[in-house]
């Protein structure tokens, strides 16, 4: 069960003062924790990139208190964009729209588009409403590392920064937001996330996920958060294993310390010569699996030489999880 917390009013007031003075604040959303700065303050936004070690051409998402604020940040807003906002905001959906001219290049990665989101987490909502403006916020982790789903994860990635963290407990979704490009005539799913493709299709029936090879073929494909081939990755070698049981049987004499994240395979059901000390079974329900994935990766990476992740079902319900696993790992195959 996700742990819920409510920051004190003093903590909330301090977070707002820090944002208004150009400082960074980490805060919870329903997806993952964000590293926030005043989206209208170029120096403050630059601090995000320095703290994370993030490439300067990689755009960040602007978080808003409500959908009525879209027009302050975007122009030429399509009917599809409004339909998606009405259906899924507040919630784990990011819309890529044509930017207003005043939006900082640092926020957009020098593109003519901007990513906007209205989070549903009550702490994020309280912060954004009291702040009264847009907060630029990528995930509150070192660039490329596993996204944080609790305050302790943020502290672990920024131990020496003196970063102020609003602790709102565990994130409900556990994966980053769904990203939909609505800059053109047709809405396109760029990154699966907290809103499923099936749910999007109830609003935009013909929306399609953009395949990787399709993106690679487009020289000027727009950039958005979390679309790099390597991302969300643990600090140790991580492998996606198609047949976990057979692979463990073949490699059980290995001297490496292996951590396992299983989908449906319980360790107790395996007839191995030795037990694996670090074994997590997240189950066969995608929502529950997503909530525990990043926390499990972080728990394992400090104790093992390699992480092996059992392949998840190849169905639309697991699309976002498949996306994150593919970016975080390499495939481990043997002629079994």
Coordinates of C-alpha atoms in Angstrom, one line a residue:
X1 CA 0.0 0.0 0.0
X2 CA 1.3 3.4 -1.0
X3 CA 2.4 5.6 1.9
X4 CA 0.6 9.0 2.1
X5 CA 2.0 12.1 3.8
X6 CA 0.8 15.7 4.0
X7 CA 3.5 18.4 4.4
X8 CA 3.0 21.0 7.0
X9 CA 1.8 24.5 6.1
X10 CA 5.1 25.8 7.1
X11 CA 6.9 23.4 4.7
X12 CA 4.5 24.4 1.9
X13 CA 5.1 28.1 2.5
X14 CA 8.8 27.6 2.5
X15 CA 8.6 25.7 -0.8
X16 CA 6.7 28.6 -2.4
X17 CA 9.2 31.2 -1.1
X18 CA 12.1 29.1 -2.5
X19 CA 10.5 28.8 -5.9
X20 CA 9.7 32.6 -6.0
X21 CA 13.3 33.3 -5.1
X22 CA 14.7 31.2 -7.9
X23 CA 15.6 28.1 -6.0
X24 CA 14.8 24.4 -6.6
X25 CA 12.2 22.4 -4.8
X26 CA 11.5 18.7 -5.2
X27 CA 7.8 17.8 -4.9
X28 CA 5.6 14.8 -5.3
X29 CA 3.2 14.1 -8.2
X30 CA 1.1 11.1 -8.8
X31 CA 3.6 9.8 -11.3
X32 CA 7.1 10.4 -9.8
X33 CA 8.7 13.2 -7.8
X34 CA 9.6 16.3 -9.8
X35 CA 12.6 18.8 -9.5
X36 CA 10.8 22.1 -9.8
X37 CA 11.8 25.7 -10.6
X38 CA 9.9 28.8 -11.7
X39 CA 9.4 28.2 -15.4
X40 CA 9.6 31.9 -16.1
X41 CA 13.0 32.3 -14.4
X42 CA 15.9 31.4 -16.8
X43 CA 18.5 31.2 -14.0
X44 CA 16.2 29.0 -11.9
X45 CA 15.6 26.6 -14.8
X46 CA 19.3 26.4 -15.5
X47 CA 19.8 25.1 -11.9
X48 CA 17.6 22.1 -12.8
X49 CA 20.0 21.2 -15.7
X50 CA 23.1 21.7 -13.5
X51 CA 21.7 19.6 -10.6
X52 CA 20.6 16.8 -12.8
X53 CA 23.5 16.8 -15.3
X54 CA 20.8 17.1 -18.0
X55 CA 21.6 18.0 -21.6
X56 CA 20.7 21.6 -22.4
X57 CA 18.6 20.6 -25.5
X58 CA 16.4 18.2 -23.5
X59 CA 13.1 20.0 -22.8
X60 CA 11.3 20.0 -19.4
X61 CA 7.6 19.8 -18.7
X62 CA 5.8 22.8 -17.2
X63 CA 3.4 21.9 -14.4
X64 CA 0.2 24.0 -14.1
X65 CA -2.5 24.2 -11.5
X66 CA -5.4 23.8 -13.9
X67 CA -6.2 23.5 -17.6
X68 CA -7.4 27.1 -17.9
X69 CA -3.7 28.1 -17.7
X70 CA -2.9 26.4 -21.0
X71 CA -3.4 29.5 -23.1
X72 CA -0.7 31.4 -21.1
X73 CA 1.9 28.8 -22.4
X74 CA 0.6 27.5 -25.7
X75 CA -1.1 28.8 -28.8
X76 CA -3.0 27.3 -31.7
X77 CA -4.5 24.8 -29.3
X78 CA -6.4 22.1 -31.2
X79 CA -9.8 20.6 -30.4
X80 CA -8.1 17.3 -29.7
X81 CA -5.8 19.0 -27.1
X82 CA -8.8 20.4 -25.3
X83 CA -10.6 17.1 -25.4
X84 CA -7.7 15.3 -23.9
X85 CA -7.2 18.0 -21.2
X86 CA -10.9 17.8 -20.2
X87 CA -10.8 14.0 -20.0
X88 CA -7.5 13.5 -18.2
X89 CA -6.5 16.6 -16.3
X90 CA -5.6 16.7 -13.5
X91 CA -3.8 13.5 -14.1
X92 CA -0.7 11.8 -15.6
X93 CA -0.9 13.2 -19.1
X94 CA 1.6 15.6 -20.7
X95 CA 0.5 17.5 -23.9
X96 CA 3.1 18.8 -26.4
X97 CA 1.7 22.0 -27.8
X98 CA 2.9 25.0 -29.9
X99 CA 4.6 27.3 -27.5
X100 CA 3.8 31.0 -26.8
X101 CA 6.7 33.2 -27.9
X102 CA 7.6 34.2 -24.3
X103 CA 8.2 30.6 -23.1
X104 CA 11.9 30.2 -22.3
X105 CA 14.1 28.3 -24.7
X106 CA 15.6 26.5 -21.7
X107 CA 12.2 25.0 -21.0
X108 CA 11.5 23.9 -24.6
X109 CA 15.0 22.8 -25.6
X110 CA 15.0 25.6 -28.2
X111 CA 12.0 24.0 -29.9
X112 CA 8.7 25.7 -31.0
X113 CA 6.7 23.3 -28.7
X114 CA 6.2 23.1 -25.0
X115 CA 5.1 20.2 -22.7
X116 CA 2.4 21.0 -20.3
X117 CA 0.8 18.9 -17.5
X118 CA -1.7 19.4 -14.7
X119 CA -0.8 16.9 -11.9
X120 CA -3.5 15.4 -9.6
X121 CA -1.4 14.8 -6.5
X122 CA -2.9 17.0 -3.7
X123 CA 0.5 18.2 -2.6
X124 CA 1.4 19.2 -6.1
X125 CA -1.9 20.9 -6.5
X126 CA -1.5 22.9 -3.3
X127 CA 2.0 24.0 -4.3
X128 CA 1.0 25.1 -7.8
X129 CA -2.2 26.9 -6.7
X130 CA -0.3 28.8 -4.0
X131 CA 2.7 29.5 -6.3
X132 CA 0.4 30.9 -9.0
X133 CA 2.5 30.1 -12.0
X134 CA 4.1 27.4 -14.1
X135 CA 6.7 25.1 -12.5
X136 CA 9.2 23.5 -14.8
X137 CA 9.9 20.0 -13.4
X138 CA 11.6 17.0 -14.8
X139 CA 11.9 13.9 -12.5
X140 CA 13.9 14.6 -9.4
X141 CA 16.9 12.3 -10.1
X142 CA 20.3 12.4 -11.7
X143 CA 19.9 12.4 -15.5
X144 CA 19.3 8.9 -16.9
X145 CA 18.9 7.3 -13.4
X146 CA 15.8 5.6 -12.1
X147 CA 13.0 8.2 -11.5
X148 CA 12.1 8.7 -7.8
X149 CA 8.7 7.6 -6.4
X150 CA 9.4 8.6 -2.8
X151 CA 11.3 11.4 -1.0
X152 CA 14.0 9.0 0.1
X153 CA 14.9 8.4 -3.6
X154 CA 15.4 12.1 -4.2
X155 CA 17.6 12.4 -1.1
X156 CA 19.7 9.5 -2.4
X157 CA 20.3 11.2 -5.8
X158 CA 21.1 14.6 -4.3
X159 CA 22.9 14.0 -1.0
X160 CA 25.1 17.1 -1.1
X161 CA 22.8 19.7 -2.8
X162 CA 20.8 20.9 0.2
X163 CA 17.7 20.4 -1.9
X164 CA 14.3 21.1 -0.2
X165 CA 11.9 18.2 -0.6
X166 CA 8.2 18.3 0.0
X167 CA 7.5 14.8 1.2
X168 CA 4.1 13.6 0.0
X169 CA 4.6 9.9 0.5
X170 CA 4.8 7.3 -2.3
X171 CA 3.7 8.2 -5.8
X172 CA 0.5 6.4 -6.9
X173 CA 1.3 5.6 -10.5
X174 CA 5.0 5.0 -10.2
X175 CA 5.8 5.6 -13.9
X176 CA 6.2 9.0 -15.7
X177 CA 3.3 10.7 -17.5
X178 CA 1.9 9.7 -20.9
X179 CA 3.1 12.2 -23.5
X180 CA 0.9 13.1 -26.5
X181 CA 2.0 15.4 -29.3
X182 CA -0.9 17.6 -30.3
X183 CA 1.1 20.1 -32.4
X184 CA -0.1 18.8 -35.7
X185 CA -3.4 17.7 -37.3
X186 CA -3.2 14.2 -35.7
X187 CA -2.6 13.4 -32.1
X188 CA 0.4 11.1 -31.6
X189 CA 1.4 9.1 -28.5
X190 CA 5.1 9.7 -28.0
X191 CA 5.6 8.0 -24.6
X192 CA 3.2 5.6 -22.9
X193 CA 2.7 6.2 -19.2
X194 CA 0.0 6.7 -16.5
X195 CA -2.8 7.1 -19.1
X196 CA -3.1 3.9 -21.2
X197 CA -3.4 3.9 -25.0
X198 CA -6.8 2.3 -24.7
X199 CA -7.9 5.2 -22.4
X200 CA -6.6 7.8 -24.9
X201 CA -8.5 6.0 -27.7
X202 CA -11.8 6.5 -25.9
X203 CA -11.3 10.3 -26.5
X204 CA -9.2 10.2 -29.8
X205 CA -10.1 6.8 -31.4
X206 CA -7.5 7.0 -34.2
X207 CA -4.5 8.1 -31.9
X208 CA -1.5 5.8 -32.5
X209 CA 1.8 5.2 -30.7
X210 CA 4.8 6.4 -32.6
X211 CA 7.1 3.5 -33.3
X212 CA 10.8 3.9 -32.6
X213 CA 11.8 3.2 -36.2
X214 CA 9.2 5.8 -37.4
X215 CA 10.8 8.3 -35.0
X216 CA 14.3 7.5 -36.1
X217 CA 13.3 8.1 -39.8
X218 CA 12.2 11.7 -39.1
X219 CA 15.3 13.9 -39.0
X220 CA 13.5 16.8 -37.2
X221 CA 11.4 14.7 -34.8
X222 CA 10.5 16.9 -31.8
X223 CA 12.2 16.2 -28.5
X224 CA 10.3 15.4 -25.3
X225 CA 11.2 14.1 -21.9
X226 CA 12.1 10.5 -21.4
X227 CA 12.5 9.5 -25.1
X228 CA 16.2 8.6 -25.1
X229 CA 17.0 5.0 -25.9
X230 CA 18.9 4.6 -22.5
X231 CA 16.9 6.0 -19.6
X232 CA 15.4 5.2 -16.2
X233 CA 18.4 2.9 -15.7
X234 CA 19.9 1.4 -12.5
X235 CA 23.6 1.9 -11.8
X236 CA 24.4 -1.8 -12.3
X237 CA 24.0 -3.9 -15.5
X238 CA 20.4 -4.7 -16.0
X239 CA 19.0 -7.4 -18.2
X240 CA 15.6 -8.2 -19.5
X241 CA 15.2 -12.0 -19.4
X242 CA 12.6 -13.7 -21.7
X243 CA 12.7 -17.1 -19.9
X244 CA 13.7 -16.4 -16.3
X245 CA 13.4 -20.0 -15.0
X246 CA 15.6 -21.6 -17.7
X247 CA 18.1 -18.8 -17.6
X248 CA 18.5 -19.2 -13.9
X249 CA 18.9 -22.9 -14.2
X250 CA 21.7 -22.5 -16.8
X251 CA 23.5 -19.7 -14.9
X252 CA 23.0 -20.8 -11.3
X253 CA 26.7 -21.5 -10.8
X254 CA 27.6 -17.9 -11.6
X255 CA 29.6 -16.1 -8.9
X256 CA 27.9 -12.8 -9.5
X257 CA 25.4 -11.5 -7.1
X258 CA 22.1 -11.4 -9.0
X259 CA 19.0 -9.4 -8.1
X260 CA 15.7 -10.5 -9.7
X261 CA 12.6 -8.6 -10.4
X262 CA 10.0 -11.1 -11.4
X263 CA 6.5 -10.6 -12.9
X264 CA 4.8 -13.9 -12.1
X265 CA 7.5 -16.3 -11.1
X266 CA 7.9 -16.8 -7.3
X267 CA 11.3 -18.0 -6.2
X268 CA 9.8 -20.6 -3.9
X269 CA 8.5 -22.4 -7.0
X270 CA 11.9 -22.9 -8.5
X271 CA 14.1 -26.0 -8.0
X272 CA 17.5 -24.2 -7.8
X273 CA 20.6 -25.5 -6.0
X274 CA 20.8 -22.2 -4.1
X275 CA 18.5 -19.4 -3.2
X276 CA 18.9 -15.9 -4.6
X277 CA 19.1 -13.4 -1.7
X278 CA 17.6 -10.5 -3.6
X279 CA 14.3 -11.5 -5.3
X280 CA 11.2 -9.3 -5.8
X281 CA 8.0 -10.5 -7.4
X282 CA 5.8 -7.6 -8.4
X283 CA 2.9 -9.7 -9.7
X284 CA 0.8 -9.8 -12.8
X285 CA -1.3 -6.7 -12.4
X286 CA 0.3 -3.9 -14.4
X287 CA -0.8 -1.0 -12.1
X288 CA 0.6 -2.7 -9.0
X289 CA 3.8 -3.7 -10.9
X290 CA 4.3 -0.1 -12.1
X291 CA 4.0 1.2 -8.5
X292 CA 6.7 -1.1 -7.3
X293 CA 9.1 -1.1 -10.2
X294 CA 11.4 1.9 -9.6
X295 CA 11.5 1.3 -5.9
X296 CA 12.6 -2.3 -6.5
X297 CA 15.3 -1.2 -8.9
X298 CA 16.7 1.2 -6.5
X299 CA 16.5 -1.3 -3.6
X300 CA 18.5 -3.8 -5.6
X301 CA 21.1 -1.6 -7.4
X302 CA 23.1 -1.0 -4.2
X303 CA 23.4 -4.7 -3.2
X304 CA 23.9 -6.7 -6.4
X305 CA 26.2 -7.0 -9.4
X306 CA 23.4 -7.4 -11.9
X307 CA 19.7 -7.0 -12.0
X308 CA 17.6 -9.5 -14.1
X309 CA 14.1 -8.5 -14.9
X310 CA 11.6 -11.1 -16.0
X311 CA 9.9 -10.1 -19.3
X312 CA 6.3 -8.8 -18.8
X313 CA 3.3 -9.8 -20.9
X314 CA 3.2 -8.4 -24.5
X315 CA -0.2 -6.7 -24.2
X316 CA -1.4 -3.1 -24.4
X317 CA -2.0 -3.0 -20.7
X318 CA 1.8 -3.4 -20.2
X319 CA 2.9 -0.9 -22.9
X320 CA 4.3 1.7 -20.5
X321 CA 6.1 -0.8 -18.4
X322 CA 7.6 -2.4 -21.5
X323 CA 8.8 1.0 -22.6
X324 CA 10.6 1.7 -19.3
X325 CA 12.1 -1.8 -19.2
X326 CA 13.4 -1.6 -22.7
X327 CA 15.1 1.8 -21.9
X328 CA 16.5 0.6 -18.6
X329 CA 17.9 -2.8 -19.7
X330 CA 19.6 -4.9 -22.3
X331 CA 18.2 -8.2 -23.5
X332 CA 19.7 -11.4 -22.0
X333 CA 19.2 -14.4 -24.3
X334 CA 20.7 -17.8 -24.4
X335 CA 20.3 -20.8 -26.7
X336 CA 18.4 -22.8 -24.1

